[in-house]
Protein backbone atom coordinates (compact mmCIF):
# COMPACT_ATOMS: atom_id res chain seq x y z
CA UNK A 1 0.00 0.00 0.00
CA UNK A 2 1.09 3.56 -0.59
CA UNK A 3 -0.16 6.78 0.92
CA UNK A 4 -2.07 9.20 -1.24
CA UNK A 5 -3.14 12.78 -0.67
CA UNK A 6 -3.60 13.73 2.99
CA UNK A 7 -2.63 10.26 4.12
CA UNK A 8 -5.34 8.38 2.24
CA UNK A 9 -4.32 4.76 1.89
CA UNK A 10 -4.28 3.49 -1.67
CA UNK A 11 -4.13 -0.15 -2.63
CA UNK A 12 -1.82 -1.24 -5.42
CA UNK A 13 -4.82 -1.32 -7.73
CA UNK A 14 -5.70 2.27 -6.79
CA UNK A 15 -8.59 3.77 -4.92
CA UNK A 16 -10.81 4.14 -7.94
CA UNK A 17 -13.31 1.80 -9.41
CA UNK A 18 -13.01 0.34 -12.87
CA UNK A 19 -15.74 2.71 -14.08
CA UNK A 20 -13.81 5.74 -12.80
CA UNK A 21 -10.57 4.49 -14.35
CA UNK A 22 -12.33 4.09 -17.69
CA UNK A 23 -13.81 7.60 -17.40
CA UNK A 24 -10.38 9.13 -16.67
CA UNK A 25 -8.86 7.26 -19.61
CA UNK A 26 -11.63 8.58 -21.87
CA UNK A 27 -11.14 12.08 -20.51
CA UNK A 28 -7.44 11.92 -21.37
CA UNK A 29 -8.26 10.63 -24.86
CA UNK A 30 -10.76 13.48 -25.36
CA UNK A 31 -8.25 16.22 -24.52
CA UNK A 32 -4.82 14.94 -25.54
CA UNK A 33 -2.96 15.96 -28.67
CA UNK A 34 -2.41 12.91 -30.86
CA UNK A 35 0.81 14.42 -32.23
CA UNK A 36 2.70 14.33 -28.92
CA UNK A 37 0.47 12.06 -26.82
CA UNK A 38 -0.03 14.64 -24.06
CA UNK A 39 -2.71 17.01 -22.93
CA UNK A 40 -1.14 20.30 -23.98
CA UNK A 41 -2.20 23.92 -23.49
CA UNK A 42 -5.13 23.65 -25.92
CA UNK A 43 -6.36 20.44 -24.30
CA UNK A 44 -6.03 21.94 -20.83
CA UNK A 45 -8.02 24.95 -21.98
CA UNK A 46 -10.78 22.68 -23.32
CA UNK A 47 -10.70 20.65 -20.08
CA UNK A 48 -11.02 23.87 -18.09
CA UNK A 49 -14.02 24.88 -20.19
CA UNK A 50 -15.63 21.49 -19.48
CA UNK A 51 -14.91 21.93 -15.76
CA UNK A 52 -16.21 25.50 -15.84
CA UNK A 53 -12.98 27.03 -14.52
CA UNK A 54 -10.56 29.60 -15.84
CA UNK A 55 -7.21 28.08 -16.93
CA UNK A 56 -5.58 30.51 -14.45
CA UNK A 57 -7.65 29.12 -11.55
CA UNK A 58 -5.80 27.63 -8.58
CA UNK A 59 -7.71 24.37 -9.16
CA UNK A 60 -5.71 23.80 -12.35
CA UNK A 61 -2.52 24.10 -10.30
CA UNK A 62 -3.99 21.67 -7.76
CA UNK A 63 -4.75 19.24 -10.60
CA UNK A 64 -1.16 19.54 -11.85
CA UNK A 65 0.10 18.93 -8.30
CA UNK A 66 -2.05 15.83 -7.80
CA UNK A 67 -0.97 14.47 -11.17
CA UNK A 68 2.68 15.19 -10.42
CA UNK A 69 2.98 17.17 -13.64
CA UNK A 70 6.56 17.85 -14.63
CA UNK A 71 5.95 20.63 -17.14
CA UNK A 72 3.63 23.61 -16.92
CA UNK A 73 0.83 23.39 -19.46
CA UNK A 74 1.21 19.66 -20.16
CA UNK A 75 -0.04 16.39 -18.69
CA UNK A 76 1.48 13.18 -19.98
CA UNK A 77 -0.52 9.94 -20.12
CA UNK A 78 1.75 8.54 -17.39
CA UNK A 79 1.12 11.50 -15.09
CA UNK A 80 -2.60 11.32 -15.77
CA UNK A 81 -2.73 7.60 -15.02
CA UNK A 82 -0.56 7.85 -11.90
CA UNK A 83 -2.62 10.72 -10.50
CA UNK A 84 -6.00 9.23 -11.24
CA UNK A 85 -6.22 7.06 -8.09
CA UNK A 86 -5.50 10.14 -5.98
CA UNK A 87 -8.28 12.03 -7.74
CA UNK A 88 -10.76 9.35 -6.70
CA UNK A 89 -13.85 7.83 -8.18
CA UNK A 90 -15.13 10.73 -10.26
CA UNK A 91 -17.07 9.75 -13.33
CA UNK A 92 -18.08 13.26 -14.43
CA UNK A 93 -16.50 16.67 -14.77
CA UNK A 94 -18.72 17.94 -11.93
CA UNK A 95 -17.40 15.21 -9.62
CA UNK A 96 -13.81 15.94 -10.67
CA UNK A 97 -14.35 19.65 -9.98
CA UNK A 98 -15.82 18.84 -6.56
CA UNK A 99 -12.79 16.67 -5.79
CA UNK A 100 -10.36 19.44 -6.78
CA UNK A 101 -12.25 21.96 -4.64
CA UNK A 102 -12.27 19.58 -1.67
CA UNK A 103 -8.54 18.86 -2.02
CA UNK A 104 -7.70 22.56 -2.20
CA UNK A 105 -9.87 23.35 0.84
CA UNK A 106 -8.27 20.49 2.79
CA UNK A 107 -4.81 21.66 1.72
CA UNK A 108 -5.45 25.16 3.03
CA UNK A 109 -6.23 23.64 6.45
CA UNK A 110 -3.21 21.31 6.58
CA UNK A 111 0.20 22.96 7.02
CA UNK A 112 2.16 19.96 5.75
CA UNK A 113 0.06 19.59 2.62
CA UNK A 114 0.16 23.34 1.98
CA UNK A 115 3.94 23.13 2.26
CA UNK A 116 3.94 20.28 -0.27
CA UNK A 117 1.82 22.37 -2.66
CA UNK A 118 4.24 25.29 -2.27
CA UNK A 119 7.23 23.05 -2.90
CA UNK A 120 5.56 21.61 -6.00
CA UNK A 121 4.65 25.08 -7.27
CA UNK A 122 8.22 26.30 -6.77
CA UNK A 123 9.67 23.34 -8.69
CA UNK A 124 6.94 23.55 -11.32
CA UNK A 125 7.67 27.21 -12.07
CA UNK A 126 11.46 27.08 -12.18
CA UNK A 127 13.12 27.41 -15.52
CA UNK A 128 15.72 24.81 -16.43
CA UNK A 129 17.97 24.13 -13.45
CA UNK A 130 17.59 27.47 -11.68
CA UNK A 131 17.18 27.37 -7.91
CA UNK A 132 14.87 30.35 -7.77
CA UNK A 133 11.71 31.44 -9.49
CA UNK A 134 11.76 34.79 -11.28
CA UNK A 135 9.62 37.51 -9.68
CA UNK A 136 7.57 37.73 -12.88
CA UNK A 137 6.46 34.14 -12.22
CA UNK A 138 6.51 34.15 -8.41
CA UNK A 139 4.12 37.10 -8.07
CA UNK A 140 1.23 35.58 -10.07
CA UNK A 141 1.73 32.23 -8.32
CA UNK A 142 1.66 33.89 -4.91
CA UNK A 143 -1.52 35.72 -5.88
CA UNK A 144 -3.00 32.50 -7.22
CA UNK A 145 -2.22 30.45 -4.11
CA UNK A 146 -2.96 33.02 -1.40
CA UNK A 147 -4.50 36.15 -2.88
CA UNK A 148 -8.02 35.45 -1.65
CA UNK A 149 -6.94 33.94 1.68
CA UNK A 150 -4.64 36.82 2.65
CA UNK A 151 -5.88 39.93 0.80
CA UNK A 152 -4.03 42.31 3.15
CA UNK A 153 -0.65 40.58 3.01
CA UNK A 154 -0.23 39.19 -0.51
CA UNK A 155 -0.30 42.59 -2.31
CA UNK A 156 2.37 43.88 0.08
CA UNK A 157 4.52 40.82 -0.52
CA UNK A 158 4.08 41.19 -4.29
CA UNK A 159 5.12 44.85 -4.08
CA UNK A 160 8.19 43.78 -2.11
CA UNK A 161 9.10 41.18 -4.70
PDB file of C-alpha atoms in Angstrom:
ATOM      1  CA  UNK A   1       0.000   0.000   0.000  1.00  0.00           C
ATOM      2  CA  UNK A   2       1.092   3.559  -0.591  1.00  0.00           C
ATOM      3  CA  UNK A   3      -0.161   6.777   0.923  1.00  0.00           C
ATOM      4  CA  UNK A   4      -2.071   9.200  -1.235  1.00  0.00           C
ATOM      5  CA  UNK A   5      -3.141  12.784  -0.667  1.00  0.00           C
ATOM      6  CA  UNK A   6      -3.597  13.731   2.994  1.00  0.00           C
ATOM      7  CA  UNK A   7      -2.629  10.262   4.121  1.00  0.00           C
ATOM      8  CA  UNK A   8      -5.344   8.384   2.242  1.00  0.00           C
ATOM      9  CA  UNK A   9      -4.323   4.761   1.887  1.00  0.00           C
ATOM     10  CA  UNK A  10      -4.284   3.492  -1.666  1.00  0.00           C
ATOM     11  CA  UNK A  11      -4.133  -0.148  -2.635  1.00  0.00           C
ATOM     12  CA  UNK A  12      -1.817  -1.244  -5.423  1.00  0.00           C
ATOM     13  CA  UNK A  13      -4.822  -1.321  -7.727  1.00  0.00           C
ATOM     14  CA  UNK A  14      -5.698   2.274  -6.788  1.00  0.00           C
ATOM     15  CA  UNK A  15      -8.593   3.766  -4.917  1.00  0.00           C
ATOM     16  CA  UNK A  16     -10.811   4.140  -7.936  1.00  0.00           C
ATOM     17  CA  UNK A  17     -13.313   1.795  -9.408  1.00  0.00           C
ATOM     18  CA  UNK A  18     -13.005   0.338 -12.872  1.00  0.00           C
ATOM     19  CA  UNK A  19     -15.737   2.708 -14.083  1.00  0.00           C
ATOM     20  CA  UNK A  20     -13.814   5.743 -12.799  1.00  0.00           C
ATOM     21  CA  UNK A  21     -10.565   4.486 -14.350  1.00  0.00           C
ATOM     22  CA  UNK A  22     -12.333   4.090 -17.692  1.00  0.00           C
ATOM     23  CA  UNK A  23     -13.807   7.596 -17.395  1.00  0.00           C
ATOM     24  CA  UNK A  24     -10.378   9.132 -16.668  1.00  0.00           C
ATOM     25  CA  UNK A  25      -8.858   7.261 -19.613  1.00  0.00           C
ATOM     26  CA  UNK A  26     -11.632   8.575 -21.874  1.00  0.00           C
ATOM     27  CA  UNK A  27     -11.139  12.082 -20.506  1.00  0.00           C
ATOM     28  CA  UNK A  28      -7.438  11.921 -21.367  1.00  0.00           C
ATOM     29  CA  UNK A  29      -8.262  10.629 -24.860  1.00  0.00           C
ATOM     30  CA  UNK A  30     -10.758  13.484 -25.355  1.00  0.00           C
ATOM     31  CA  UNK A  31      -8.254  16.218 -24.519  1.00  0.00           C
ATOM     32  CA  UNK A  32      -4.823  14.943 -25.536  1.00  0.00           C
ATOM     33  CA  UNK A  33      -2.965  15.961 -28.666  1.00  0.00           C
ATOM     34  CA  UNK A  34      -2.405  12.913 -30.859  1.00  0.00           C
ATOM     35  CA  UNK A  35       0.815  14.422 -32.234  1.00  0.00           C
ATOM     36  CA  UNK A  36       2.703  14.326 -28.923  1.00  0.00           C
ATOM     37  CA  UNK A  37       0.473  12.063 -26.817  1.00  0.00           C
ATOM     38  CA  UNK A  38      -0.027  14.644 -24.064  1.00  0.00           C
ATOM     39  CA  UNK A  39      -2.712  17.010 -22.934  1.00  0.00           C
ATOM     40  CA  UNK A  40      -1.143  20.303 -23.981  1.00  0.00           C
ATOM     41  CA  UNK A  41      -2.203  23.920 -23.492  1.00  0.00           C
ATOM     42  CA  UNK A  42      -5.134  23.655 -25.919  1.00  0.00           C
ATOM     43  CA  UNK A  43      -6.362  20.438 -24.305  1.00  0.00           C
ATOM     44  CA  UNK A  44      -6.033  21.945 -20.827  1.00  0.00           C
ATOM     45  CA  UNK A  45      -8.021  24.953 -21.982  1.00  0.00           C
ATOM     46  CA  UNK A  46     -10.780  22.678 -23.316  1.00  0.00           C
ATOM     47  CA  UNK A  47     -10.699  20.653 -20.081  1.00  0.00           C
ATOM     48  CA  UNK A  48     -11.019  23.875 -18.085  1.00  0.00           C
ATOM     49  CA  UNK A  49     -14.018  24.876 -20.190  1.00  0.00           C
ATOM     50  CA  UNK A  50     -15.626  21.492 -19.484  1.00  0.00           C
ATOM     51  CA  UNK A  51     -14.913  21.927 -15.760  1.00  0.00           C
ATOM     52  CA  UNK A  52     -16.206  25.501 -15.843  1.00  0.00           C
ATOM     53  CA  UNK A  53     -12.979  27.032 -14.516  1.00  0.00           C
ATOM     54  CA  UNK A  54     -10.557  29.602 -15.839  1.00  0.00           C
ATOM     55  CA  UNK A  55      -7.209  28.085 -16.929  1.00  0.00           C
ATOM     56  CA  UNK A  56      -5.579  30.507 -14.454  1.00  0.00           C
ATOM     57  CA  UNK A  57      -7.647  29.121 -11.551  1.00  0.00           C
ATOM     58  CA  UNK A  58      -5.803  27.631  -8.580  1.00  0.00           C
ATOM     59  CA  UNK A  59      -7.707  24.374  -9.163  1.00  0.00           C
ATOM     60  CA  UNK A  60      -5.714  23.797 -12.353  1.00  0.00           C
ATOM     61  CA  UNK A  61      -2.525  24.105 -10.300  1.00  0.00           C
ATOM     62  CA  UNK A  62      -3.994  21.665  -7.758  1.00  0.00           C
ATOM     63  CA  UNK A  63      -4.752  19.241 -10.604  1.00  0.00           C
ATOM     64  CA  UNK A  64      -1.161  19.543 -11.850  1.00  0.00           C
ATOM     65  CA  UNK A  65       0.097  18.930  -8.303  1.00  0.00           C
ATOM     66  CA  UNK A  66      -2.050  15.833  -7.804  1.00  0.00           C
ATOM     67  CA  UNK A  67      -0.965  14.467 -11.171  1.00  0.00           C
ATOM     68  CA  UNK A  68       2.684  15.192 -10.419  1.00  0.00           C
ATOM     69  CA  UNK A  69       2.982  17.172 -13.645  1.00  0.00           C
ATOM     70  CA  UNK A  70       6.565  17.845 -14.633  1.00  0.00           C
ATOM     71  CA  UNK A  71       5.949  20.628 -17.137  1.00  0.00           C
ATOM     72  CA  UNK A  72       3.630  23.612 -16.919  1.00  0.00           C
ATOM     73  CA  UNK A  73       0.827  23.389 -19.460  1.00  0.00           C
ATOM     74  CA  UNK A  74       1.213  19.658 -20.158  1.00  0.00           C
ATOM     75  CA  UNK A  75      -0.045  16.391 -18.688  1.00  0.00           C
ATOM     76  CA  UNK A  76       1.475  13.176 -19.984  1.00  0.00           C
ATOM     77  CA  UNK A  77      -0.522   9.941 -20.122  1.00  0.00           C
ATOM     78  CA  UNK A  78       1.745   8.535 -17.393  1.00  0.00           C
ATOM     79  CA  UNK A  79       1.118  11.504 -15.090  1.00  0.00           C
ATOM     80  CA  UNK A  80      -2.602  11.315 -15.773  1.00  0.00           C
ATOM     81  CA  UNK A  81      -2.729   7.598 -15.025  1.00  0.00           C
ATOM     82  CA  UNK A  82      -0.559   7.846 -11.899  1.00  0.00           C
ATOM     83  CA  UNK A  83      -2.615  10.718 -10.497  1.00  0.00           C
ATOM     84  CA  UNK A  84      -5.996   9.231 -11.235  1.00  0.00           C
ATOM     85  CA  UNK A  85      -6.218   7.057  -8.087  1.00  0.00           C
ATOM     86  CA  UNK A  86      -5.503  10.135  -5.978  1.00  0.00           C
ATOM     87  CA  UNK A  87      -8.284  12.028  -7.736  1.00  0.00           C
ATOM     88  CA  UNK A  88     -10.757   9.354  -6.702  1.00  0.00           C
ATOM     89  CA  UNK A  89     -13.852   7.830  -8.185  1.00  0.00           C
ATOM     90  CA  UNK A  90     -15.126  10.734 -10.255  1.00  0.00           C
ATOM     91  CA  UNK A  91     -17.073   9.747 -13.334  1.00  0.00           C
ATOM     92  CA  UNK A  92     -18.083  13.261 -14.431  1.00  0.00           C
ATOM     93  CA  UNK A  93     -16.498  16.675 -14.767  1.00  0.00           C
ATOM     94  CA  UNK A  94     -18.724  17.943 -11.931  1.00  0.00           C
ATOM     95  CA  UNK A  95     -17.403  15.212  -9.624  1.00  0.00           C
ATOM     96  CA  UNK A  96     -13.810  15.945 -10.666  1.00  0.00           C
ATOM     97  CA  UNK A  97     -14.347  19.653  -9.984  1.00  0.00           C
ATOM     98  CA  UNK A  98     -15.821  18.844  -6.564  1.00  0.00           C
ATOM     99  CA  UNK A  99     -12.788  16.674  -5.789  1.00  0.00           C
ATOM    100  CA  UNK A 100     -10.365  19.437  -6.777  1.00  0.00           C
ATOM    101  CA  UNK A 101     -12.248  21.956  -4.636  1.00  0.00           C
ATOM    102  CA  UNK A 102     -12.267  19.584  -1.669  1.00  0.00           C
ATOM    103  CA  UNK A 103      -8.543  18.860  -2.021  1.00  0.00           C
ATOM    104  CA  UNK A 104      -7.699  22.557  -2.195  1.00  0.00           C
ATOM    105  CA  UNK A 105      -9.869  23.349   0.836  1.00  0.00           C
ATOM    106  CA  UNK A 106      -8.270  20.492   2.789  1.00  0.00           C
ATOM    107  CA  UNK A 107      -4.807  21.657   1.718  1.00  0.00           C
ATOM    108  CA  UNK A 108      -5.455  25.163   3.028  1.00  0.00           C
ATOM    109  CA  UNK A 109      -6.232  23.644   6.452  1.00  0.00           C
ATOM    110  CA  UNK A 110      -3.214  21.313   6.582  1.00  0.00           C
ATOM    111  CA  UNK A 111       0.196  22.965   7.019  1.00  0.00           C
ATOM    112  CA  UNK A 112       2.159  19.959   5.751  1.00  0.00           C
ATOM    113  CA  UNK A 113       0.055  19.591   2.616  1.00  0.00           C
ATOM    114  CA  UNK A 114       0.163  23.340   1.979  1.00  0.00           C
ATOM    115  CA  UNK A 115       3.940  23.130   2.256  1.00  0.00           C
ATOM    116  CA  UNK A 116       3.940  20.278  -0.274  1.00  0.00           C
ATOM    117  CA  UNK A 117       1.823  22.371  -2.658  1.00  0.00           C
ATOM    118  CA  UNK A 118       4.243  25.293  -2.267  1.00  0.00           C
ATOM    119  CA  UNK A 119       7.231  23.053  -2.901  1.00  0.00           C
ATOM    120  CA  UNK A 120       5.564  21.610  -5.996  1.00  0.00           C
ATOM    121  CA  UNK A 121       4.650  25.084  -7.268  1.00  0.00           C
ATOM    122  CA  UNK A 122       8.220  26.298  -6.771  1.00  0.00           C
ATOM    123  CA  UNK A 123       9.667  23.345  -8.687  1.00  0.00           C
ATOM    124  CA  UNK A 124       6.936  23.546 -11.318  1.00  0.00           C
ATOM    125  CA  UNK A 125       7.668  27.206 -12.066  1.00  0.00           C
ATOM    126  CA  UNK A 126      11.456  27.082 -12.181  1.00  0.00           C
ATOM    127  CA  UNK A 127      13.122  27.409 -15.518  1.00  0.00           C
ATOM    128  CA  UNK A 128      15.716  24.810 -16.433  1.00  0.00           C
ATOM    129  CA  UNK A 129      17.973  24.127 -13.449  1.00  0.00           C
ATOM    130  CA  UNK A 130      17.587  27.466 -11.679  1.00  0.00           C
ATOM    131  CA  UNK A 131      17.184  27.366  -7.910  1.00  0.00           C
ATOM    132  CA  UNK A 132      14.870  30.352  -7.767  1.00  0.00           C
ATOM    133  CA  UNK A 133      11.707  31.444  -9.494  1.00  0.00           C
ATOM    134  CA  UNK A 134      11.757  34.794 -11.277  1.00  0.00           C
ATOM    135  CA  UNK A 135       9.622  37.512  -9.676  1.00  0.00           C
ATOM    136  CA  UNK A 136       7.569  37.728 -12.882  1.00  0.00           C
ATOM    137  CA  UNK A 137       6.464  34.139 -12.224  1.00  0.00           C
ATOM    138  CA  UNK A 138       6.509  34.152  -8.411  1.00  0.00           C
ATOM    139  CA  UNK A 139       4.121  37.096  -8.070  1.00  0.00           C
ATOM    140  CA  UNK A 140       1.229  35.580 -10.066  1.00  0.00           C
ATOM    141  CA  UNK A 141       1.729  32.227  -8.318  1.00  0.00           C
ATOM    142  CA  UNK A 142       1.664  33.891  -4.906  1.00  0.00           C
ATOM    143  CA  UNK A 143      -1.520  35.723  -5.883  1.00  0.00           C
ATOM    144  CA  UNK A 144      -3.001  32.496  -7.217  1.00  0.00           C
ATOM    145  CA  UNK A 145      -2.221  30.451  -4.109  1.00  0.00           C
ATOM    146  CA  UNK A 146      -2.957  33.021  -1.403  1.00  0.00           C
ATOM    147  CA  UNK A 147      -4.499  36.153  -2.878  1.00  0.00           C
ATOM    148  CA  UNK A 148      -8.015  35.455  -1.653  1.00  0.00           C
ATOM    149  CA  UNK A 149      -6.939  33.942   1.678  1.00  0.00           C
ATOM    150  CA  UNK A 150      -4.639  36.819   2.650  1.00  0.00           C
ATOM    151  CA  UNK A 151      -5.877  39.932   0.798  1.00  0.00           C
ATOM    152  CA  UNK A 152      -4.033  42.311   3.148  1.00  0.00           C
ATOM    153  CA  UNK A 153      -0.652  40.577   3.006  1.00  0.00           C
ATOM    154  CA  UNK A 154      -0.228  39.187  -0.510  1.00  0.00           C
ATOM    155  CA  UNK A 155      -0.299  42.586  -2.307  1.00  0.00           C
ATOM    156  CA  UNK A 156       2.372  43.881   0.079  1.00  0.00           C
ATOM    157  CA  UNK A 157       4.522  40.824  -0.518  1.00  0.00           C
ATOM    158  CA  UNK A 158       4.083  41.189  -4.290  1.00  0.00           C
ATOM    159  CA  UNK A 159       5.120  44.852  -4.079  1.00  0.00           C
ATOM    160  CA  UNK A 160       8.187  43.784  -2.107  1.00  0.00           C
ATOM    161  CA  UNK A 161       9.104  41.181  -4.696  1.00  0.00           C
TER     162      UNK A 161
END
